[in-house]
Amino acid sequence: MIVVTGGAGFIGSNLVRALNERDERNILLVDHLVNGRKVHNIADLDIADYMDKAQFIEKIESPAFLNDVRAVFHQGACSSTTEWDGQFVMTNNYDYSKRLLHWCIAKNAAFIYASSASVYGNGEHGFRVDRKCEHPINMYAYSKFQFDQYVRQLLPNTKSQIVGFRYFNVYGPREQHKGSMSSTAFHFNRQIIEQKRAKLFAGCDGLADGEQKRDFVYVDDVVDVNLWFLDHPDQHGIYNIGTGQAETFNTVARAVIDWHKEGDIEYISFPEHLKGAYQSYTQADISGLRRAGYTKEFLSVKEGVARYLNWLNSADNKISF
């Protein structure tokens, strides 16, 4: 069996889809469906069983629970970067992850988990998987960083596979439930449909309008990396997942406009509350990923946005949230 926590979420549901495409259906999907609209992410997926997160946490204390687990893809977390209840965040993202990690070690199951590029803070020291670059600036980032630190202590002396992925700006299908936290490609698409204008922030940090850059990575590429490591159990460690190439918000907006063959860009005032607390640039250092042996090229923004909008604007996926 394969366990996917956060399996009804964005990356988790895409992982389940990709596993199904491999004819893998012996899957336990773990989530916390307070937001029942996430059912749209999983309605077309085939799984063996569903379990609520609270029940799952309780069950893993039992030695006899799920003795046939091959791997756990741990995607579940409190992902709000504006949540300042540190006790809540650490309980959900750090303590839970530790318990699940030790359960996997005891079961000799692969533990493949979601970290975050947010551990790099404002990025002033770069985006390498290196302690010198890591300076989290919110509780979500700190919880992910501290779990990575915990994993680093265990890696040299643990035989079972442990892999952590620091996701950069992931976009693509099955993210609609995230609302305001959905990708810019998702929001630009809706704005072009409804208003014929994509709204971008004006320039900041000495940059021209819309020229802030992020490492935008398509979700299919993220899933492919996860499954590659599943297929290579000798590989372990913590890795960045991004394209390795920063692209501007203007590039994303133009890709959306090109797909629709209509629309313009409108620049809006940069929000006061984000000044001094905004990442104007991110770019993953993926040298570790390449050294591990992952050689596949990542989709560019132009390629990924076109693929995403083909899916998003199809009749089956025009869902209102």
PDB file of C-alpha atoms in Angstrom:
ATOM      1  CA  MET A   1       0.000   0.000   0.000  1.00  0.00           C
ATOM      2  CA  ILE A   2       0.984   3.621  -0.601  1.00  0.00           C
ATOM      3  CA  VAL A   3      -0.209   6.336   1.789  1.00  0.00           C
ATOM      4  CA  VAL A   4      -0.742   9.906   0.567  1.00  0.00           C
ATOM      5  CA  THR A   5      -1.405  12.465   3.304  1.00  0.00           C
ATOM      6  CA  GLY A   6      -3.025  15.677   2.136  1.00  0.00           C
ATOM      7  CA  GLY A   7      -4.278  13.453  -0.656  1.00  0.00           C
ATOM      8  CA  ALA A   8      -7.280  15.643  -1.454  1.00  0.00           C
ATOM      9  CA  GLY A   9      -5.114  18.743  -1.723  1.00  0.00           C
ATOM     10  CA  PHE A  10      -3.306  20.216  -4.695  1.00  0.00           C
ATOM     11  CA  ILE A  11      -0.093  18.218  -4.979  1.00  0.00           C
ATOM     12  CA  GLY A  12      -1.455  15.200  -3.101  1.00  0.00           C
ATOM     13  CA  SER A  13      -4.367  14.663  -5.489  1.00  0.00           C
ATOM     14  CA  ASN A  14      -2.050  14.992  -8.488  1.00  0.00           C
ATOM     15  CA  LEU A  15       0.200  12.352  -6.937  1.00  0.00           C
ATOM     16  CA  VAL A  16      -2.766   9.996  -6.561  1.00  0.00           C
ATOM     17  CA  ARG A  17      -3.719  10.649 -10.190  1.00  0.00           C
ATOM     18  CA  ALA A  18      -0.203   9.813 -11.352  1.00  0.00           C
ATOM     19  CA  LEU A  19      -0.164   6.647  -9.232  1.00  0.00           C
ATOM     20  CA  ASN A  20      -3.472   5.624 -10.800  1.00  0.00           C
ATOM     21  CA  GLU A  21      -1.888   6.113 -14.226  1.00  0.00           C
ATOM     22  CA  ARG A  22       0.685   3.520 -13.118  1.00  0.00           C
ATOM     23  CA  ASP A  23      -2.211   1.182 -12.273  1.00  0.00           C
ATOM     24  CA  GLU A  24      -1.589   1.713  -8.569  1.00  0.00           C
ATOM     25  CA  ARG A  25      -4.879   1.723  -6.668  1.00  0.00           C
ATOM     26  CA  ASN A  26      -3.851   0.248  -3.344  1.00  0.00           C
ATOM     27  CA  ILE A  27      -3.716   3.760  -1.892  1.00  0.00           C
ATOM     28  CA  LEU A  28      -4.782   5.103   1.480  1.00  0.00           C
ATOM     29  CA  LEU A  29      -5.779   8.749   1.070  1.00  0.00           C
ATOM     30  CA  VAL A  30      -5.476  10.758   4.285  1.00  0.00           C
ATOM     31  CA  ASP A  31      -6.936  14.241   4.562  1.00  0.00           C
ATOM     32  CA  HIS A  32      -9.125  16.480   6.699  1.00  0.00           C
ATOM     33  CA  LEU A  33     -12.114  17.340   4.539  1.00  0.00           C
ATOM     34  CA  VAL A  34     -13.436  20.339   6.422  1.00  0.00           C
ATOM     35  CA  ASN A  35     -13.374  21.993   2.998  1.00  0.00           C
ATOM     36  CA  GLY A  36     -15.646  19.503   1.253  1.00  0.00           C
ATOM     37  CA  ARG A  37     -15.135  21.270  -2.071  1.00  0.00           C
ATOM     38  CA  LYS A  38     -11.881  19.363  -2.353  1.00  0.00           C
ATOM     39  CA  VAL A  39     -14.058  16.434  -3.436  1.00  0.00           C
ATOM     40  CA  HIS A  40     -13.653  17.836  -6.971  1.00  0.00           C
ATOM     41  CA  ASN A  41      -9.935  16.994  -6.719  1.00  0.00           C
ATOM     42  CA  ILE A  42     -10.524  13.325  -5.943  1.00  0.00           C
ATOM     43  CA  ALA A  43     -13.827  12.384  -7.603  1.00  0.00           C
ATOM     44  CA  ASP A  44     -12.040  10.873 -10.607  1.00  0.00           C
ATOM     45  CA  LEU A  45      -9.394   9.033  -8.568  1.00  0.00           C
ATOM     46  CA  ASP A  46      -9.312   5.410  -7.464  1.00  0.00           C
ATOM     47  CA  ILE A  47      -8.162   4.563  -3.944  1.00  0.00           C
ATOM     48  CA  ALA A  48      -8.425   1.619  -1.576  1.00  0.00           C
ATOM     49  CA  ASP A  49      -9.464   3.636   1.473  1.00  0.00           C
ATOM     50  CA  TYR A  50      -9.908   7.108   2.938  1.00  0.00           C
ATOM     51  CA  MET A  51      -9.045   8.117   6.497  1.00  0.00           C
ATOM     52  CA  ASP A  52      -9.372  11.398   8.327  1.00  0.00           C
ATOM     53  CA  LYS A  53      -6.095  12.877   9.499  1.00  0.00           C
ATOM     54  CA  ALA A  54      -7.026  12.725  13.201  1.00  0.00           C
ATOM     55  CA  GLN A  55      -7.955   9.053  12.975  1.00  0.00           C
ATOM     56  CA  PHE A  56      -4.779   8.299  11.029  1.00  0.00           C
ATOM     57  CA  ILE A  57      -2.559   9.961  13.633  1.00  0.00           C
ATOM     58  CA  GLU A  58      -4.246   7.930  16.347  1.00  0.00           C
ATOM     59  CA  LYS A  59      -3.927   4.685  14.383  1.00  0.00           C
ATOM     60  CA  ILE A  60      -0.188   4.948  13.694  1.00  0.00           C
ATOM     61  CA  GLU A  61       0.448   4.483  17.420  1.00  0.00           C
ATOM     62  CA  SER A  62      -0.665   0.863  16.940  1.00  0.00           C
ATOM     63  CA  PRO A  63       2.206  -1.445  15.856  1.00  0.00           C
ATOM     64  CA  ALA A  64      -0.199  -3.621  13.884  1.00  0.00           C
ATOM     65  CA  PHE A  65      -1.571  -0.777  11.747  1.00  0.00           C
ATOM     66  CA  LEU A  66      -0.810  -1.179   8.018  1.00  0.00           C
ATOM     67  CA  ASN A  67       2.087  -3.610   7.930  1.00  0.00           C
ATOM     68  CA  ASP A  68       2.238  -3.665   4.132  1.00  0.00           C
ATOM     69  CA  VAL A  69       3.086   0.001   3.521  1.00  0.00           C
ATOM     70  CA  ARG A  70       5.582   0.550   0.720  1.00  0.00           C
ATOM     71  CA  ALA A  71       5.807   4.335   0.908  1.00  0.00           C
ATOM     72  CA  VAL A  72       4.252   7.438   2.435  1.00  0.00           C
ATOM     73  CA  PHE A  73       3.976  10.658   0.432  1.00  0.00           C
ATOM     74  CA  HIS A  74       3.508  13.171   3.241  1.00  0.00           C
ATOM     75  CA  GLN A  75       1.894  16.242   1.662  1.00  0.00           C
ATOM     76  CA  GLY A  76      -0.499  17.212   4.456  1.00  0.00           C
ATOM     77  CA  ALA A  77       0.232  20.379   6.432  1.00  0.00           C
ATOM     78  CA  CYS A  78      -1.095  23.682   7.661  1.00  0.00           C
ATOM     79  CA  SER A  79       0.141  25.698   4.677  1.00  0.00           C
ATOM     80  CA  SER A  80      -0.998  29.180   5.688  1.00  0.00           C
ATOM     81  CA  THR A  81       1.940  31.584   5.789  1.00  0.00           C
ATOM     82  CA  THR A  82      -0.196  34.040   7.774  1.00  0.00           C
ATOM     83  CA  GLU A  83      -0.953  31.634  10.653  1.00  0.00           C
ATOM     84  CA  TRP A  84       0.815  32.953  13.747  1.00  0.00           C
ATOM     85  CA  ASP A  85      -0.476  30.413  16.266  1.00  0.00           C
ATOM     86  CA  GLY A  86       2.894  28.748  16.617  1.00  0.00           C
ATOM     87  CA  GLN A  87       1.649  25.938  18.825  1.00  0.00           C
ATOM     88  CA  PHE A  88      -0.980  24.981  16.233  1.00  0.00           C
ATOM     89  CA  VAL A  89       1.492  25.103  13.340  1.00  0.00           C
ATOM     90  CA  MET A  90       4.183  23.104  15.121  1.00  0.00           C
ATOM     91  CA  THR A  91       1.693  20.459  16.259  1.00  0.00           C
ATOM     92  CA  ASN A  92       0.368  19.986  12.706  1.00  0.00           C
ATOM     93  CA  ASN A  93       3.549  20.391  10.691  1.00  0.00           C
ATOM     94  CA  TYR A  94       6.379  19.346  12.997  1.00  0.00           C
ATOM     95  CA  ASP A  95       5.126  16.940  15.669  1.00  0.00           C
ATOM     96  CA  TYR A  96       2.833  15.075  13.262  1.00  0.00           C
ATOM     97  CA  SER A  97       5.629  14.766  10.692  1.00  0.00           C
ATOM     98  CA  LYS A  98       8.058  13.395  13.300  1.00  0.00           C
ATOM     99  CA  ARG A  99       5.601  10.747  14.423  1.00  0.00           C
ATOM    100  CA  LEU A 100       4.904   9.705  10.854  1.00  0.00           C
ATOM    101  CA  LEU A 101       8.613   9.624  10.005  1.00  0.00           C
ATOM    102  CA  HIS A 102       9.428   7.288  12.886  1.00  0.00           C
ATOM    103  CA  TRP A 103       6.458   5.098  11.971  1.00  0.00           C
ATOM    104  CA  CYS A 104       7.859   4.775   8.429  1.00  0.00           C
ATOM    105  CA  ILE A 105      11.333   3.943   9.749  1.00  0.00           C
ATOM    106  CA  ALA A 106       9.843   1.215  11.946  1.00  0.00           C
ATOM    107  CA  LYS A 107       7.924  -0.165   8.939  1.00  0.00           C
ATOM    108  CA  ASN A 108      10.929   0.209   6.603  1.00  0.00           C
ATOM    109  CA  ALA A 109       8.700   2.282   4.328  1.00  0.00           C
ATOM    110  CA  ALA A 110       9.925   5.154   2.166  1.00  0.00           C
ATOM    111  CA  PHE A 111       9.100   8.572   3.619  1.00  0.00           C
ATOM    112  CA  ILE A 112       8.822  11.222   0.897  1.00  0.00           C
ATOM    113  CA  TYR A 113       7.643  14.552   2.247  1.00  0.00           C
ATOM    114  CA  ALA A 114       6.860  18.137   1.312  1.00  0.00           C
ATOM    115  CA  SER A 115       9.165  20.787   2.661  1.00  0.00           C
ATOM    116  CA  SER A 116       9.008  24.328   1.268  1.00  0.00           C
ATOM    117  CA  ALA A 117      11.112  26.976  -0.434  1.00  0.00           C
ATOM    118  CA  SER A 118       9.761  29.334   2.224  1.00  0.00           C
ATOM    119  CA  VAL A 119      12.621  28.138   4.460  1.00  0.00           C
ATOM    120  CA  TYR A 120      14.866  30.521   2.491  1.00  0.00           C
ATOM    121  CA  GLY A 121      13.004  33.573   3.802  1.00  0.00           C
ATOM    122  CA  ASN A 122      13.633  36.632   1.668  1.00  0.00           C
ATOM    123  CA  GLY A 123      16.277  34.730  -0.273  1.00  0.00           C
ATOM    124  CA  GLU A 124      19.066  37.202   0.329  1.00  0.00           C
ATOM    125  CA  HIS A 125      21.531  34.363   0.896  1.00  0.00           C
ATOM    126  CA  GLY A 126      20.432  32.309  -2.096  1.00  0.00           C
ATOM    127  CA  PHE A 127      18.261  29.263  -2.663  1.00  0.00           C
ATOM    128  CA  ARG A 128      20.646  26.366  -2.115  1.00  0.00           C
ATOM    129  CA  VAL A 129      19.939  23.447   0.209  1.00  0.00           C
ATOM    130  CA  ASP A 130      22.436  24.823   2.672  1.00  0.00           C
ATOM    131  CA  ARG A 131      22.014  25.988   6.256  1.00  0.00           C
ATOM    132  CA  LYS A 132      23.655  29.294   5.322  1.00  0.00           C
ATOM    133  CA  CYS A 133      20.745  30.094   2.990  1.00  0.00           C
ATOM    134  CA  GLU A 134      17.948  29.182   5.414  1.00  0.00           C
ATOM    135  CA  HIS A 135      16.224  31.882   7.436  1.00  0.00           C
ATOM    136  CA  PRO A 136      12.448  31.321   7.829  1.00  0.00           C
ATOM    137  CA  ILE A 137      10.379  34.442   8.477  1.00  0.00           C
ATOM    138  CA  ASN A 138       6.979  32.978   9.408  1.00  0.00           C
ATOM    139  CA  MET A 139       5.705  30.037  11.458  1.00  0.00           C
ATOM    140  CA  TYR A 140       4.864  27.884   8.445  1.00  0.00           C
ATOM    141  CA  ALA A 141       8.389  28.278   7.106  1.00  0.00           C
ATOM    142  CA  TYR A 142       9.900  27.639  10.533  1.00  0.00           C
ATOM    143  CA  SER A 143       7.925  24.407  10.988  1.00  0.00           C
ATOM    144  CA  LYS A 144       9.187  23.139   7.625  1.00  0.00           C
ATOM    145  CA  PHE A 145      12.741  24.260   8.311  1.00  0.00           C
ATOM    146  CA  GLN A 146      12.866  22.665  11.744  1.00  0.00           C
ATOM    147  CA  PHE A 147      11.570  19.365  10.418  1.00  0.00           C
ATOM    148  CA  ASP A 148      14.268  19.438   7.730  1.00  0.00           C
ATOM    149  CA  GLN A 149      16.794  19.978  10.526  1.00  0.00           C
ATOM    150  CA  TYR A 150      15.396  16.981  12.381  1.00  0.00           C
ATOM    151  CA  VAL A 151      15.637  14.861   9.225  1.00  0.00           C
ATOM    152  CA  ARG A 152      19.249  15.917   8.730  1.00  0.00           C
ATOM    153  CA  GLN A 153      20.123  14.412  12.107  1.00  0.00           C
ATOM    154  CA  LEU A 154      18.559  11.059  11.195  1.00  0.00           C
ATOM    155  CA  LEU A 155      19.695  10.651   7.590  1.00  0.00           C
ATOM    156  CA  PRO A 156      23.254   9.370   8.247  1.00  0.00           C
ATOM    157  CA  ASN A 157      22.047   6.527  10.454  1.00  0.00           C
ATOM    158  CA  THR A 158      18.766   5.509   8.812  1.00  0.00           C
ATOM    159  CA  LYS A 159      18.544   2.725   6.247  1.00  0.00           C
ATOM    160  CA  SER A 160      15.008   3.408   4.995  1.00  0.00           C
ATOM    161  CA  GLN A 161      14.516   6.056   2.316  1.00  0.00           C
ATOM    162  CA  ILE A 162      13.844   9.606   3.515  1.00  0.00           C
ATOM    163  CA  VAL A 163      13.430  12.385   0.944  1.00  0.00           C
ATOM    164  CA  GLY A 164      12.280  15.987   1.439  1.00  0.00           C
ATOM    165  CA  PHE A 165      11.291  18.379  -1.339  1.00  0.00           C
ATOM    166  CA  ARG A 166      11.373  22.150  -1.098  1.00  0.00           C
ATOM    167  CA  TYR A 167       8.648  23.153  -3.529  1.00  0.00           C
ATOM    168  CA  PHE A 168       8.949  26.522  -5.243  1.00  0.00           C
ATOM    169  CA  ASN A 169       5.929  28.212  -6.941  1.00  0.00           C
ATOM    170  CA  VAL A 170       3.856  25.224  -8.013  1.00  0.00           C
ATOM    171  CA  TYR A 171       0.869  25.729 -10.323  1.00  0.00           C
ATOM    172  CA  GLY A 172      -1.491  23.520 -12.273  1.00  0.00           C
ATOM    173  CA  PRO A 173      -4.656  21.395 -12.104  1.00  0.00           C
ATOM    174  CA  ARG A 174      -6.564  20.696  -8.868  1.00  0.00           C
ATOM    175  CA  GLU A 175      -5.650  23.905  -7.061  1.00  0.00           C
ATOM    176  CA  GLN A 176      -9.007  25.726  -7.313  1.00  0.00           C
ATOM    177  CA  HIS A 177      -9.938  24.992  -3.703  1.00  0.00           C
ATOM    178  CA  LYS A 178      -7.035  27.139  -2.487  1.00  0.00           C
ATOM    179  CA  GLY A 179      -8.919  30.375  -3.211  1.00  0.00           C
ATOM    180  CA  SER A 180      -6.669  33.416  -2.835  1.00  0.00           C
ATOM    181  CA  MET A 181      -3.672  31.098  -2.385  1.00  0.00           C
ATOM    182  CA  SER A 182      -4.122  29.623  -5.876  1.00  0.00           C
ATOM    183  CA  SER A 183      -1.418  30.402  -8.407  1.00  0.00           C
ATOM    184  CA  THR A 184      -1.153  33.595 -10.422  1.00  0.00           C
ATOM    185  CA  ALA A 185      -1.853  31.562 -13.576  1.00  0.00           C
ATOM    186  CA  PHE A 186      -5.200  30.521 -12.081  1.00  0.00           C
ATOM    187  CA  HIS A 187      -6.104  34.089 -11.117  1.00  0.00           C
ATOM    188  CA  PHE A 188      -4.924  35.639 -14.386  1.00  0.00           C
ATOM    189  CA  ASN A 189      -7.034  33.123 -16.298  1.00  0.00           C
ATOM    190  CA  ARG A 190     -10.161  34.115 -14.389  1.00  0.00           C
ATOM    191  CA  GLN A 191      -9.391  37.826 -14.730  1.00  0.00           C
ATOM    192  CA  ILE A 192      -8.973  37.558 -18.504  1.00  0.00           C
ATOM    193  CA  ILE A 193     -12.247  35.646 -18.818  1.00  0.00           C
ATOM    194  CA  GLU A 194     -14.211  38.062 -16.616  1.00  0.00           C
ATOM    195  CA  GLN A 195     -12.523  41.434 -17.188  1.00  0.00           C
ATOM    196  CA  LYS A 196     -10.163  40.989 -20.152  1.00  0.00           C
ATOM    197  CA  ARG A 197      -7.344  42.286 -17.922  1.00  0.00           C
ATOM    198  CA  ALA A 198      -4.700  40.498 -15.871  1.00  0.00           C
ATOM    199  CA  LYS A 199      -3.864  42.501 -12.745  1.00  0.00           C
ATOM    200  CA  LEU A 200      -0.207  42.565 -11.723  1.00  0.00           C
ATOM    201  CA  PHE A 201       1.610  44.446  -8.998  1.00  0.00           C
ATOM    202  CA  ALA A 202       3.484  47.555 -10.017  1.00  0.00           C
ATOM    203  CA  GLY A 203       7.251  47.503  -9.644  1.00  0.00           C
ATOM    204  CA  CYS A 204       8.990  47.174  -6.287  1.00  0.00           C
ATOM    205  CA  ASP A 205      12.540  46.784  -4.990  1.00  0.00           C
ATOM    206  CA  GLY A 206      13.839  48.722  -7.980  1.00  0.00           C
ATOM    207  CA  LEU A 207      12.104  46.484 -10.512  1.00  0.00           C
ATOM    208  CA  ALA A 208       9.840  47.610 -13.345  1.00  0.00           C
ATOM    209  CA  ASP A 209       6.109  46.838 -13.304  1.00  0.00           C
ATOM    210  CA  GLY A 210       5.420  43.099 -13.287  1.00  0.00           C
ATOM    211  CA  GLU A 211       9.113  42.246 -13.483  1.00  0.00           C
ATOM    212  CA  GLN A 212       9.284  40.486 -10.128  1.00  0.00           C
ATOM    213  CA  LYS A 213      10.550  36.953 -10.744  1.00  0.00           C
ATOM    214  CA  ARG A 214       9.655  33.576  -9.292  1.00  0.00           C
ATOM    215  CA  ASP A 215      10.586  30.011 -10.075  1.00  0.00           C
ATOM    216  CA  PHE A 216       7.216  28.760 -11.381  1.00  0.00           C
ATOM    217  CA  VAL A 217       7.085  24.965 -11.624  1.00  0.00           C
ATOM    218  CA  TYR A 218       4.275  22.931 -13.181  1.00  0.00           C
ATOM    219  CA  VAL A 219       2.659  20.369 -10.896  1.00  0.00           C
ATOM    220  CA  ASP A 220       3.200  17.459 -13.311  1.00  0.00           C
ATOM    221  CA  ASP A 221       6.938  18.079 -13.046  1.00  0.00           C
ATOM    222  CA  VAL A 222       6.711  18.101  -9.258  1.00  0.00           C
ATOM    223  CA  VAL A 223       4.849  14.792  -9.298  1.00  0.00           C
ATOM    224  CA  ASP A 224       7.355  13.292 -11.719  1.00  0.00           C
ATOM    225  CA  VAL A 225      10.228  14.082  -9.346  1.00  0.00           C
ATOM    226  CA  ASN A 226       8.343  12.486  -6.433  1.00  0.00           C
ATOM    227  CA  LEU A 227       7.751   9.292  -8.396  1.00  0.00           C
ATOM    228  CA  TRP A 228      11.320   9.196  -9.706  1.00  0.00           C
ATOM    229  CA  PHE A 229      12.584   9.055  -6.137  1.00  0.00           C
ATOM    230  CA  LEU A 230      10.048   6.349  -5.316  1.00  0.00           C
ATOM    231  CA  ASP A 231      11.587   4.355  -8.175  1.00  0.00           C
ATOM    232  CA  HIS A 232      15.118   5.026  -6.875  1.00  0.00           C
ATOM    233  CA  PRO A 233      15.027   3.921  -3.221  1.00  0.00           C
ATOM    234  CA  ASP A 234      18.787   4.298  -2.888  1.00  0.00           C
ATOM    235  CA  GLN A 235      18.419   8.097  -3.121  1.00  0.00           C
ATOM    236  CA  HIS A 236      17.749  10.179  -0.022  1.00  0.00           C
ATOM    237  CA  GLY A 237      18.167  13.729   1.245  1.00  0.00           C
ATOM    238  CA  ILE A 238      16.567  17.157   0.863  1.00  0.00           C
ATOM    239  CA  TYR A 239      16.136  18.727  -2.567  1.00  0.00           C
ATOM    240  CA  ASN A 240      14.741  21.835  -4.220  1.00  0.00           C
ATOM    241  CA  ILE A 241      11.980  21.315  -6.764  1.00  0.00           C
ATOM    242  CA  GLY A 242      11.792  24.199  -9.182  1.00  0.00           C
ATOM    243  CA  THR A 243      12.763  24.692 -12.795  1.00  0.00           C
ATOM    244  CA  GLY A 244      16.033  26.370 -11.889  1.00  0.00           C
ATOM    245  CA  GLN A 245      14.925  29.354 -13.988  1.00  0.00           C
ATOM    246  CA  ALA A 246      13.167  32.429 -12.592  1.00  0.00           C
ATOM    247  CA  GLU A 247      10.527  33.992 -14.854  1.00  0.00           C
ATOM    248  CA  THR A 248       8.577  37.232 -14.461  1.00  0.00           C
ATOM    249  CA  PHE A 249       4.944  37.706 -13.559  1.00  0.00           C
ATOM    250  CA  ASN A 250       4.658  39.526 -16.886  1.00  0.00           C
ATOM    251  CA  THR A 251       5.677  36.276 -18.602  1.00  0.00           C
ATOM    252  CA  VAL A 252       2.924  34.368 -16.791  1.00  0.00           C
ATOM    253  CA  ALA A 253       0.314  36.991 -17.678  1.00  0.00           C
ATOM    254  CA  ARG A 254       1.367  37.073 -21.335  1.00  0.00           C
ATOM    255  CA  ALA A 255       1.201  33.276 -21.511  1.00  0.00           C
ATOM    256  CA  VAL A 256      -2.399  33.440 -20.276  1.00  0.00           C
ATOM    257  CA  ILE A 257      -3.261  36.231 -22.727  1.00  0.00           C
ATOM    258  CA  ASP A 258      -1.631  34.307 -25.587  1.00  0.00           C
ATOM    259  CA  TRP A 259      -3.727  31.236 -24.768  1.00  0.00           C
ATOM    260  CA  HIS A 260      -6.975  33.259 -24.785  1.00  0.00           C
ATOM    261  CA  LYS A 261      -5.809  35.340 -27.780  1.00  0.00           C
ATOM    262  CA  GLU A 262      -7.167  38.445 -26.061  1.00  0.00           C
ATOM    263  CA  GLY A 263      -6.644  40.615 -23.002  1.00  0.00           C
ATOM    264  CA  ASP A 264      -4.314  43.230 -21.556  1.00  0.00           C
ATOM    265  CA  ILE A 265      -2.205  43.740 -18.456  1.00  0.00           C
ATOM    266  CA  GLU A 266      -3.141  46.256 -15.777  1.00  0.00           C
ATOM    267  CA  TYR A 267      -0.636  47.225 -13.095  1.00  0.00           C
ATOM    268  CA  ILE A 268      -2.037  47.961  -9.643  1.00  0.00           C
ATOM    269  CA  SER A 269      -0.349  49.735  -6.755  1.00  0.00           C
ATOM    270  CA  PHE A 270       1.983  47.580  -4.743  1.00  0.00           C
ATOM    271  CA  PRO A 271       0.290  46.841  -1.379  1.00  0.00           C
ATOM    272  CA  GLU A 272       1.731  48.771   1.541  1.00  0.00           C
ATOM    273  CA  HIS A 273       1.500  45.787   3.890  1.00  0.00           C
ATOM    274  CA  LEU A 274       3.733  43.704   1.592  1.00  0.00           C
ATOM    275  CA  LYS A 275       6.551  46.224   1.291  1.00  0.00           C
ATOM    276  CA  GLY A 276       9.662  44.771   2.896  1.00  0.00           C
ATOM    277  CA  ALA A 277       7.962  41.377   3.273  1.00  0.00           C
ATOM    278  CA  TYR A 278       7.675  40.237  -0.350  1.00  0.00           C
ATOM    279  CA  GLN A 279       9.848  37.864  -2.365  1.00  0.00           C
ATOM    280  CA  SER A 280      10.702  39.734  -5.544  1.00  0.00           C
ATOM    281  CA  TYR A 281      12.929  36.909  -6.733  1.00  0.00           C
ATOM    282  CA  THR A 282      13.169  33.147  -6.263  1.00  0.00           C
ATOM    283  CA  GLN A 283      15.165  30.647  -8.279  1.00  0.00           C
ATOM    284  CA  ALA A 284      15.783  27.082  -7.181  1.00  0.00           C
ATOM    285  CA  ASP A 285      19.292  25.698  -7.168  1.00  0.00           C
ATOM    286  CA  ILE A 286      18.554  22.211  -8.555  1.00  0.00           C
ATOM    287  CA  SER A 287      22.146  21.007  -8.694  1.00  0.00           C
ATOM    288  CA  GLY A 288      21.415  18.489  -5.927  1.00  0.00           C
ATOM    289  CA  LEU A 289      18.547  17.050  -7.944  1.00  0.00           C
ATOM    290  CA  ARG A 290      20.812  16.659 -10.966  1.00  0.00           C
ATOM    291  CA  ARG A 291      23.558  15.023  -8.904  1.00  0.00           C
ATOM    292  CA  ALA A 292      21.015  12.521  -7.606  1.00  0.00           C
ATOM    293  CA  GLY A 293      20.411  11.507 -11.228  1.00  0.00           C
ATOM    294  CA  TYR A 294      17.179  13.277 -12.152  1.00  0.00           C
ATOM    295  CA  THR A 295      17.834  14.573 -15.674  1.00  0.00           C
ATOM    296  CA  LYS A 296      14.398  15.418 -17.102  1.00  0.00           C
ATOM    297  CA  GLU A 297      13.881  19.026 -18.219  1.00  0.00           C
ATOM    298  CA  PHE A 298      11.132  21.111 -16.600  1.00  0.00           C
ATOM    299  CA  LEU A 299       8.376  22.898 -18.487  1.00  0.00           C
ATOM    300  CA  SER A 300       8.811  26.621 -19.062  1.00  0.00           C
ATOM    301  CA  VAL A 301       6.058  29.010 -17.985  1.00  0.00           C
ATOM    302  CA  LYS A 302       4.855  29.287 -21.584  1.00  0.00           C
ATOM    303  CA  GLU A 303       4.615  25.500 -21.936  1.00  0.00           C
ATOM    304  CA  GLY A 304       3.158  24.862 -18.492  1.00  0.00           C
ATOM    305  CA  VAL A 305       0.555  27.621 -18.609  1.00  0.00           C
ATOM    306  CA  ALA A 306      -0.709  26.420 -21.996  1.00  0.00           C
ATOM    307  CA  ARG A 307      -1.056  22.871 -20.678  1.00  0.00           C
ATOM    308  CA  TYR A 308      -2.762  24.112 -17.498  1.00  0.00           C
ATOM    309  CA  LEU A 309      -5.268  26.327 -19.299  1.00  0.00           C
ATOM    310  CA  ASN A 310      -6.181  23.508 -21.674  1.00  0.00           C
ATOM    311  CA  TRP A 311      -7.219  21.570 -18.567  1.00  0.00           C
ATOM    312  CA  LEU A 312      -8.657  24.459 -16.544  1.00  0.00           C
ATOM    313  CA  ASN A 313     -10.906  25.783 -19.304  1.00  0.00           C
ATOM    314  CA  SER A 314     -12.223  22.439 -20.475  1.00  0.00           C
ATOM    315  CA  ALA A 315     -15.936  21.844 -19.902  1.00  0.00           C
ATOM    316  CA  ASP A 316     -15.276  19.215 -17.206  1.00  0.00           C
ATOM    317  CA  ASN A 317     -13.154  21.503 -15.051  1.00  0.00           C
ATOM    318  CA  LYS A 318     -15.071  24.807 -15.018  1.00  0.00           C
ATOM    319  CA  ILE A 319     -15.927  24.513 -11.329  1.00  0.00           C
ATOM    320  CA  SER A 320     -16.993  27.501  -9.255  1.00  0.00           C
ATOM    321  CA  PHE A 321     -15.502  27.671  -5.755  1.00  0.00           C
TER     322      PHE A 321
END
